[in-house]
């Protein structure tokens, strides 16, 4: 609280980026965890921005109407405020700058976030994802693989989980020796076992090979992994770095496996660039989204120039290569990069998504993230800047994984149980520090922080709300759902992810979503069926009552809660076509708050307030047509009753 | 010369056909006056491929030993390969295809020979006429009338015989206004907005020329359009500079001093050859699978196709903004008023008017705004993206319209009654068709050729109840609102259904569409 210089500023305006003349007046509050903007309008619409989601705060030059303040968020939302007094603006700026950069873990939101769960529920919630169960689900044959105690108390490798799956044929000395020969002790261990071919995906960091060093233990370790796949006499080592980078590492005593020293390995480079390249690429992409009134050419040129989609393709290509080796060639793969916690995590988890339909379900993706990212020491707190720290450690590694999954969803609309909203929600929470799941950089750190006692788990929360995150086109028996996905990786398959980066365009939110519509249709069908049986029951009851003397009828039959099909109220948001295409410079970007933390629910006050943005004429029409919609629905229910009686 | 004289070899056996995503097939190839027929009678089930020769945009011949290969590139972007044993046969087939796919005479074209048993030539041709449209639109009765001044097509050769004009402007004034407009395309009504009575007019450019000529009747005509209200907008589809330059060649624009109540807004739109070349570049970019992401994006950008989509939708949005939000009438024109003008006026109607978003309404809109309004289909669609022929008057304006409508459909998946399949069918039919709908350049030519008497109407056949379902959008929920498309570049996408139609990519989408249908059907059964 001591960082808040001013808790409340009145007469603040929140400005729409595309139509700056439309802005809403309200009051700005600063709490210890959120910035809250409450509109003065009738609806009192509230916009909450979590401090830990704030990427940066920028003050623009003061103009006669006040001091503009730009709040950019890590989930690419941008809020533009106009504060009447310069002093208030400076106070808000200073407070937010400090509040958005916590200096120690104790300051993070997850330690104060309290969703009113009792202790027992909280503990149960942390057990929601069980990695032991996951490894047994994979059907790992116990004669070939087993859990080693070598990393008990993180003795062998600080950043690995304490339980590791290794080939049964690898002796403890080999395990220890191999760990010594790998950067940061991250030895080759099992990540995924593919039951259909008995081929496996293993992961590690780079070997400390330098120009000539070798380790008999490491060589034996790889041999043991190869032998754990009884049908194959070969193993791939996929180095996810560009070959040049891998070679450069040799000068520092690291590098890659020499094919002559290891029996029957095939080394393959897949060329994913390092975290620094990715960081600057994403920044360029975000800048493209913020261009004021760009032309089509500006946009496409900017997209190309950012290189972002090229990197996304490289990551997906790595996944496709591994999945193909495992599923089609039946060959085991060892994946590594430098430290084996960024590109390796991307490549392994994407390959798993392609290989195993389970990871394309809601629960499955949670398990996969828990396994390949959380447990294997992906440095969440560093990469997503949970604490004020080295900006060079920050990089959108997980963003890229989620985007690759999204790109796959575009190609296979029926193959995934979850929808885009789920991915975006995951993305937000990786940055938000609201739940304990992604705090810290490895399992050991999380244990030392006692996160399970002091914070809550995200997974059960998402699971309870899974109806929001379900893809209506998903069906377990669909051909796209089964087996291995074989995506095209032709350049034209890669699209700009508008749902993630396109918040500059306010109208995004107001457009219709076929998925929501289908979900509504599905739900309605189910409801109708439930009602049908309820009505039948009631009829039976009524009959009984009639025979036993007869009482007054309830006429609640036709009343029912129904989720309206989301259309009219959010339908049209007139753009300003006069200004939208003019080439003159606009004032910098801004988007309307569409809080992803609270996904749009229909009939929510949130939606009503978007209505108030409309020109009066349009808003009137909207109320007309939505009432028309209700009429048809009543008609429907009448029919349901008819068919029932 | 009889068509059959072009055919030197009518039949070849043992031809191998290769097409995307299918194993090669061996069979018999036949060339007829209008078709290329490949049939494979290997097993019990015979399989046939029938291609209208008019659909063939370009062919490439290659000799391999004693046999030859012909690559056929169709106007609907399909590419096929035929391996023909015997060099002579191969050359004969190729020359027949070349000659018969580029027929000039309308009455020799296939629609004049297409006689399916389920259709009859009796009865009215087309969906509606100007008079019927007027009768249905009560809003017009008060201040507007149907003029038959063009009944013999002498006032404006590219207009239909009947047009809707302000009631107080008599036919003499119309004739004088027509003389002042390029090609005689004087301002006529295109759409009247149901909620406020404001209208969209369209015309060609005024012939003010270097001497700043005026035409009183033309000024009066426009004055009558706004009828005493203080303002109307002229959306000129050229940049201000281009409009100035047009004066040097006898064209021009409505000057502020002569049309005092009209405010002119210029929006630059590419036209003709430039747009055709865009299409060629785009299709070329889509057919090279080896591009890196950077190269692909650069080629996509360089084709400028999406830029044209962007301008068309933006200007249509501007027109709608004038009509719906500002409550003023609009006159749209470029130079000739036969391409971009129609594109913008019809897109504006889709955005504004719920009636034009139904299957019937959309086809009626196309009939009114493109067929009757005199878009020169024959000239514009003579060739598509593959042809090596020197460009004459080709321009994919209509395809651009379909792309823009697709963008609207993608942004408002519930607002249109029709599906992408309808747009794809139209994109195919406009280049090669069994029907007479897209023949000729205007009503006058269609009359002269006897199109209405001797061919079937595509739109009528598409509305037959038994085949309509595939063209329906299962999620359709009518709305009375204007549907304002986002024209932010990131909201516009490549129309993959069209341009990647023959790739694997399209197949998964097809499955998704089927899934949507099955969910909706299941639901309907339950209700």
CSV table of N, CA and C in Angstrom, one decimal, chain A residues 129-230:
chain,number,residue,atom,x,y,z
A,129,UNK,N,-3.9,-32.1,-11.1
A,129,UNK,CA,-3.0,-32.7,-12.2
A,129,UNK,C,-2.0,-33.6,-11.5
A,130,UNK,N,-2.0,-34.8,-11.9
A,130,UNK,CA,-1.1,-35.8,-11.3
A,130,UNK,C,-0.2,-36.4,-12.4
A,131,UNK,N,1.1,-36.0,-12.3
A,131,UNK,CA,2.0,-36.4,-13.3
A,131,UNK,C,2.3,-37.9,-13.3
A,132,UNK,N,2.2,-38.5,-12.1
A,132,UNK,CA,2.5,-40.0,-12.0
A,132,UNK,C,1.4,-40.7,-12.8
A,133,UNK,N,0.2,-40.2,-12.6
A,133,UNK,CA,-0.9,-40.8,-13.4
A,133,UNK,C,-0.7,-40.6,-14.9
A,134,UNK,N,-0.1,-39.5,-15.2
A,134,UNK,CA,0.1,-39.2,-16.6
A,134,UNK,C,1.1,-40.2,-17.2
A,135,UNK,N,2.2,-40.4,-16.5
A,135,UNK,CA,3.2,-41.3,-17.0
A,135,UNK,C,2.6,-42.8,-17.1
A,136,UNK,N,1.7,-43.1,-16.2
A,136,UNK,CA,1.2,-44.4,-16.3
A,136,UNK,C,0.1,-44.5,-17.5
A,137,UNK,N,-0.5,-43.3,-17.7
A,137,UNK,CA,-1.4,-43.3,-18.9
A,137,UNK,C,-0.7,-43.6,-20.2
A,138,UNK,N,0.5,-43.1,-20.3
A,138,UNK,CA,1.3,-43.3,-21.5
A,138,UNK,C,1.5,-44.8,-21.8
A,139,UNK,N,1.4,-45.6,-20.8
A,139,UNK,CA,1.6,-47.0,-21.0
A,139,UNK,C,3.1,-47.4,-21.1
A,140,UNK,N,3.9,-46.8,-20.3
A,140,UNK,CA,5.4,-47.0,-20.4
A,140,UNK,C,5.7,-48.5,-19.9
A,141,UNK,N,6.3,-49.3,-20.7
A,141,UNK,CA,6.6,-50.7,-20.3
A,141,UNK,C,7.6,-50.7,-19.2
A,142,UNK,N,7.3,-51.4,-18.1
A,142,UNK,CA,8.1,-51.3,-16.9
A,142,UNK,C,9.4,-52.1,-17.1
A,143,UNK,N,9.5,-52.9,-18.1
A,143,UNK,CA,10.7,-53.7,-18.3
A,143,UNK,C,11.7,-52.8,-19.0
A,144,UNK,N,11.3,-51.7,-19.6
A,144,UNK,CA,12.2,-50.9,-20.4
A,144,UNK,C,12.6,-49.6,-19.7
A,145,UNK,N,11.6,-49.0,-19.0
A,145,UNK,CA,11.8,-47.7,-18.3
A,145,UNK,C,11.5,-47.8,-16.9
A,146,UNK,N,12.1,-47.0,-16.1
A,146,UNK,CA,11.7,-46.9,-14.7
A,146,UNK,C,12.0,-45.6,-14.1
A,147,UNK,N,11.5,-45.3,-12.9
A,147,UNK,CA,11.8,-44.0,-12.2
A,147,UNK,C,13.1,-44.2,-11.4
A,148,UNK,N,13.9,-43.2,-11.6
A,148,UNK,CA,15.2,-43.3,-10.8
A,148,UNK,C,15.1,-42.3,-9.7
A,149,UNK,N,15.8,-42.7,-8.6
A,149,UNK,CA,15.8,-41.8,-7.4
A,149,UNK,C,17.0,-40.9,-7.4
A,150,UNK,N,17.7,-40.9,-8.6
A,150,UNK,CA,19.0,-40.2,-8.6
A,150,UNK,C,18.8,-38.7,-8.3
A,151,UNK,N,17.7,-38.2,-8.7
A,151,UNK,CA,17.5,-36.7,-8.4
A,151,UNK,C,16.7,-36.4,-7.2
A,152,UNK,N,16.7,-37.4,-6.2
A,152,UNK,CA,16.0,-37.1,-5.0
A,152,UNK,C,16.6,-35.9,-4.3
A,153,UNK,N,15.8,-35.0,-3.8
A,153,UNK,CA,16.2,-33.8,-3.2
A,153,UNK,C,17.1,-32.9,-4.2
A,154,UNK,N,16.8,-33.1,-5.5
A,154,UNK,CA,17.4,-32.3,-6.5
A,154,UNK,C,18.9,-32.4,-6.5
A,155,UNK,N,19.5,-33.5,-6.1
A,155,UNK,CA,20.9,-33.7,-5.9
A,155,UNK,C,21.7,-33.6,-7.3
A,156,UNK,N,21.0,-34.2,-8.3
A,156,UNK,CA,21.7,-34.4,-9.5
A,156,UNK,C,21.5,-33.1,-10.4
A,157,UNK,N,20.3,-32.6,-10.4
A,157,UNK,CA,20.0,-31.5,-11.3
A,157,UNK,C,18.9,-30.6,-10.6
A,158,UNK,N,19.3,-29.4,-10.2
A,158,UNK,CA,18.4,-28.5,-9.5
A,158,UNK,C,17.2,-28.2,-10.2
A,159,UNK,N,17.2,-28.1,-11.6
A,159,UNK,CA,16.1,-27.6,-12.3
A,159,UNK,C,15.2,-28.7,-12.9
A,160,UNK,N,15.5,-29.9,-12.6
A,160,UNK,CA,14.7,-31.0,-13.0
A,160,UNK,C,13.7,-31.4,-11.9
A,161,UNK,N,12.7,-32.1,-12.3
A,161,UNK,CA,11.8,-32.7,-11.2
A,161,UNK,C,12.5,-33.8,-10.4
A,162,UNK,N,12.0,-34.1,-9.2
A,162,UNK,CA,12.8,-35.1,-8.4
A,162,UNK,C,12.6,-36.5,-9.0
A,163,UNK,N,11.5,-36.7,-9.7
A,163,UNK,CA,11.3,-38.1,-10.2
A,163,UNK,C,11.5,-38.0,-11.7
A,164,UNK,N,12.4,-38.9,-12.2
A,164,UNK,CA,12.8,-38.9,-13.6
A,164,UNK,C,12.6,-40.3,-14.1
A,165,UNK,N,12.1,-40.4,-15.4
A,165,UNK,CA,12.0,-41.7,-16.1
A,165,UNK,C,13.3,-41.9,-16.9
A,166,UNK,N,14.0,-43.0,-16.7
A,166,UNK,CA,15.2,-43.3,-17.5
A,166,UNK,C,15.1,-44.7,-17.9
A,167,UNK,N,15.9,-45.1,-18.9
A,167,UNK,CA,15.9,-46.5,-19.4
A,167,UNK,C,16.4,-47.4,-18.2
A,168,UNK,N,15.7,-48.5,-18.1
A,168,UNK,CA,16.0,-49.4,-17.0
A,168,UNK,C,17.5,-49.9,-17.1
A,169,UNK,N,17.9,-50.0,-18.4
A,169,UNK,CA,19.3,-50.5,-18.6
A,169,UNK,C,20.4,-49.6,-18.2
A,170,UNK,N,20.0,-48.3,-17.9
A,170,UNK,CA,21.1,-47.3,-17.5
A,170,UNK,C,21.4,-47.5,-16.1
A,171,UNK,N,22.7,-47.8,-15.8
A,171,UNK,CA,23.1,-48.0,-14.3
A,171,UNK,C,23.2,-46.6,-13.7
A,172,UNK,N,23.0,-46.6,-12.3
A,172,UNK,CA,23.1,-45.3,-11.6
A,172,UNK,C,24.4,-44.5,-12.0
A,173,UNK,N,25.5,-45.2,-12.1
A,173,UNK,CA,26.8,-44.5,-12.5
A,173,UNK,C,26.7,-43.8,-13.8
A,174,UNK,N,26.0,-44.5,-14.8
A,174,UNK,CA,25.8,-43.9,-16.1
A,174,UNK,C,25.0,-42.6,-16.0
A,175,UNK,N,23.9,-42.7,-15.2
A,175,UNK,CA,23.0,-41.5,-15.0
A,175,UNK,C,23.8,-40.4,-14.5
A,176,UNK,N,24.6,-40.6,-13.4
A,176,UNK,CA,25.3,-39.5,-12.8
A,176,UNK,C,26.4,-39.0,-13.8
A,177,UNK,N,27.0,-39.9,-14.5
A,177,UNK,CA,28.1,-39.5,-15.4
A,177,UNK,C,27.5,-38.7,-16.6
A,178,UNK,N,26.3,-39.1,-17.0
A,178,UNK,CA,25.7,-38.4,-18.1
A,178,UNK,C,25.3,-37.0,-17.7
A,179,UNK,N,24.8,-36.9,-16.4
A,179,UNK,CA,24.4,-35.6,-15.9
A,179,UNK,C,25.6,-34.7,-15.8
A,180,UNK,N,26.7,-35.2,-15.5
A,180,UNK,CA,27.9,-34.4,-15.4
A,180,UNK,C,28.4,-33.8,-16.7
A,181,UNK,N,28.1,-34.6,-17.8
A,181,UNK,CA,28.5,-34.2,-19.1
A,181,UNK,C,27.5,-33.3,-19.8
A,182,UNK,N,26.4,-32.9,-19.1
A,182,UNK,CA,25.4,-32.1,-19.7
A,182,UNK,C,25.3,-30.8,-19.0
A,183,UNK,N,25.1,-29.7,-19.8
A,183,UNK,CA,25.0,-28.4,-19.2
A,183,UNK,C,24.0,-28.3,-18.1
A,184,UNK,N,24.3,-27.8,-17.0
A,184,UNK,CA,23.5,-27.7,-15.7
A,184,UNK,C,23.0,-29.0,-15.3
A,185,UNK,N,23.6,-30.1,-15.6
A,185,UNK,CA,23.2,-31.4,-15.1
A,185,UNK,C,21.9,-31.9,-15.7
A,186,UNK,N,21.4,-31.3,-16.8
A,186,UNK,CA,20.1,-31.7,-17.3
A,186,UNK,C,20.3,-32.9,-18.3
A,187,UNK,N,20.3,-34.1,-17.7
A,187,UNK,CA,20.7,-35.3,-18.4
A,187,UNK,C,19.5,-35.7,-19.3
A,188,UNK,N,19.7,-36.6,-20.2
A,188,UNK,CA,18.6,-37.1,-21.1
A,188,UNK,C,17.6,-38.0,-20.2
A,189,UNK,N,16.4,-37.6,-20.2
A,189,UNK,CA,15.3,-38.3,-19.5
A,189,UNK,C,14.1,-38.4,-20.4
A,190,UNK,N,13.2,-39.3,-20.0
A,190,UNK,CA,12.0,-39.5,-20.8
A,190,UNK,C,11.0,-38.3,-20.7
A,191,UNK,N,10.4,-37.9,-21.8
A,191,UNK,CA,9.4,-36.9,-21.8
A,191,UNK,C,8.0,-37.5,-22.2
A,192,UNK,N,8.1,-38.3,-23.3
A,192,UNK,CA,6.9,-38.9,-23.8
A,192,UNK,C,7.1,-40.2,-24.4
A,193,UNK,N,6.3,-41.2,-24.1
A,193,UNK,CA,6.4,-42.5,-24.7
A,193,UNK,C,5.2,-42.8,-25.6
A,194,UNK,N,5.5,-43.2,-26.8
A,194,UNK,CA,4.5,-43.4,-27.8
A,194,UNK,C,4.2,-44.9,-27.9
A,195,UNK,N,3.1,-45.3,-27.4
A,195,UNK,CA,2.7,-46.7,-27.2
A,195,UNK,C,2.7,-47.4,-28.5
A,196,UNK,N,2.1,-46.7,-29.6
A,196,UNK,CA,1.9,-47.4,-30.9
A,196,UNK,C,3.2,-47.9,-31.5
A,197,UNK,N,4.3,-47.2,-31.3
A,197,UNK,CA,5.6,-47.6,-31.9
A,197,UNK,C,6.7,-47.9,-30.9
A,198,UNK,N,6.4,-47.8,-29.6
A,198,UNK,CA,7.4,-47.8,-28.5
A,198,UNK,C,8.6,-46.9,-28.7
A,199,UNK,N,8.4,-45.9,-29.6
A,199,UNK,CA,9.5,-44.9,-29.7
A,199,UNK,C,9.2,-43.9,-28.6
A,200,UNK,N,10.2,-43.2,-28.2
A,200,UNK,CA,10.0,-42.2,-27.1
A,200,UNK,C,10.6,-40.8,-27.5
A,201,UNK,N,10.2,-39.8,-26.8
A,201,UNK,CA,10.8,-38.5,-26.9
A,201,UNK,C,11.5,-38.3,-25.6
A,202,UNK,N,12.9,-38.1,-25.6
A,202,UNK,CA,13.6,-37.7,-24.4
A,202,UNK,C,14.1,-36.3,-24.6
A,203,UNK,N,14.5,-35.7,-23.5
A,203,UNK,CA,15.0,-34.3,-23.5
A,203,UNK,C,16.2,-34.2,-22.6
A,204,UNK,N,17.0,-33.2,-22.9
A,204,UNK,CA,18.2,-32.9,-22.1
A,204,UNK,C,18.7,-31.5,-22.5
A,205,UNK,N,19.8,-31.1,-21.9
A,205,UNK,CA,20.5,-29.9,-22.4
A,205,UNK,C,21.6,-30.3,-23.3
A,206,UNK,N,22.4,-29.3,-23.7
A,206,UNK,CA,23.5,-29.6,-24.7
A,206,UNK,C,24.6,-30.4,-23.9
A,207,UNK,N,25.4,-31.2,-24.7
A,207,UNK,CA,26.5,-31.9,-24.0
A,207,UNK,C,27.7,-30.9,-23.9
A,208,UNK,N,28.5,-31.2,-22.9
A,208,UNK,CA,29.7,-30.4,-22.7
A,208,UNK,C,30.8,-30.9,-23.5
A,209,UNK,N,30.6,-30.9,-24.8
A,209,UNK,CA,31.5,-31.6,-25.7
A,209,UNK,C,32.7,-30.7,-26.2
A,210,UNK,N,32.5,-29.4,-26.2
A,210,UNK,CA,33.5,-28.6,-26.7
A,210,UNK,C,33.9,-29.0,-28.1
A,211,UNK,N,35.3,-29.0,-28.3
A,211,UNK,CA,35.7,-29.4,-29.6
A,211,UNK,C,36.0,-30.9,-29.7
A,212,UNK,N,36.3,-31.5,-28.5
A,212,UNK,CA,36.7,-32.9,-28.6
A,212,UNK,C,36.3,-33.8,-27.4
A,213,UNK,N,35.8,-33.1,-26.3
A,213,UNK,CA,35.5,-33.9,-25.1
A,213,UNK,C,34.4,-34.9,-25.4
A,214,UNK,N,34.5,-36.1,-24.7
A,214,UNK,CA,33.5,-37.1,-24.7
A,214,UNK,C,33.3,-37.7,-23.4
A,215,UNK,N,32.1,-38.4,-23.2
A,215,UNK,CA,31.8,-39.0,-22.0
A,215,UNK,C,31.3,-40.4,-22.3
A,216,UNK,N,31.9,-41.4,-21.8
A,216,UNK,CA,31.5,-42.8,-22.0
A,216,UNK,C,30.1,-43.0,-21.4
A,217,UNK,N,29.9,-42.3,-20.2
A,217,UNK,CA,28.6,-42.5,-19.6
A,217,UNK,C,27.4,-41.9,-20.4
A,218,UNK,N,27.7,-40.7,-21.0
A,218,UNK,CA,26.7,-40.1,-21.8
A,218,UNK,C,26.4,-40.9,-23.0
A,219,UNK,N,27.5,-41.4,-23.6
A,219,UNK,CA,27.3,-42.3,-24.8
A,219,UNK,C,26.5,-43.5,-24.5
A,220,UNK,N,26.8,-44.1,-23.3
A,220,UNK,CA,26.0,-45.2,-22.9
A,220,UNK,C,24.5,-44.9,-22.6
A,221,UNK,N,24.3,-43.7,-22.1
A,221,UNK,CA,23.0,-43.2,-21.8
A,221,UNK,C,22.2,-43.2,-23.0
A,222,UNK,N,22.7,-42.6,-24.1
A,222,UNK,CA,22.0,-42.5,-25.3
A,222,UNK,C,21.8,-43.9,-25.9
A,223,UNK,N,22.8,-44.7,-25.8
A,223,UNK,CA,22.6,-46.0,-26.3
A,223,UNK,C,21.5,-46.8,-25.6
A,224,UNK,N,21.4,-46.5,-24.3
A,224,UNK,CA,20.3,-47.2,-23.5
A,224,UNK,C,19.0,-46.7,-23.9
A,225,UNK,N,18.9,-45.4,-24.3
A,225,UNK,CA,17.6,-44.8,-24.7
A,225,UNK,C,17.2,-45.5,-26.1
A,226,UNK,N,18.2,-45.6,-26.9
A,226,UNK,CA,17.9,-46.2,-28.2
A,226,UNK,C,17.5,-47.6,-28.0
A,227,UNK,N,18.1,-48.3,-27.1
A,227,UNK,CA,17.8,-49.8,-26.9
A,227,UNK,C,16.4,-49.9,-26.2
A,228,UNK,N,16.0,-48.9,-25.6
A,228,UNK,CA,14.7,-49.0,-25.0
A,228,UNK,C,13.5,-49.0,-26.0
A,229,UNK,N,13.9,-48.8,-27.2
A,229,UNK,CA,12.9,-49.0,-28.3
A,229,UNK,C,13.4,-50.2,-29.1
A,230,UNK,N,12.8,-51.4,-28.7
A,230,UNK,CA,13.3,-52.7,-29.2
A,230,UNK,C,13.3,-52.8,-30.7
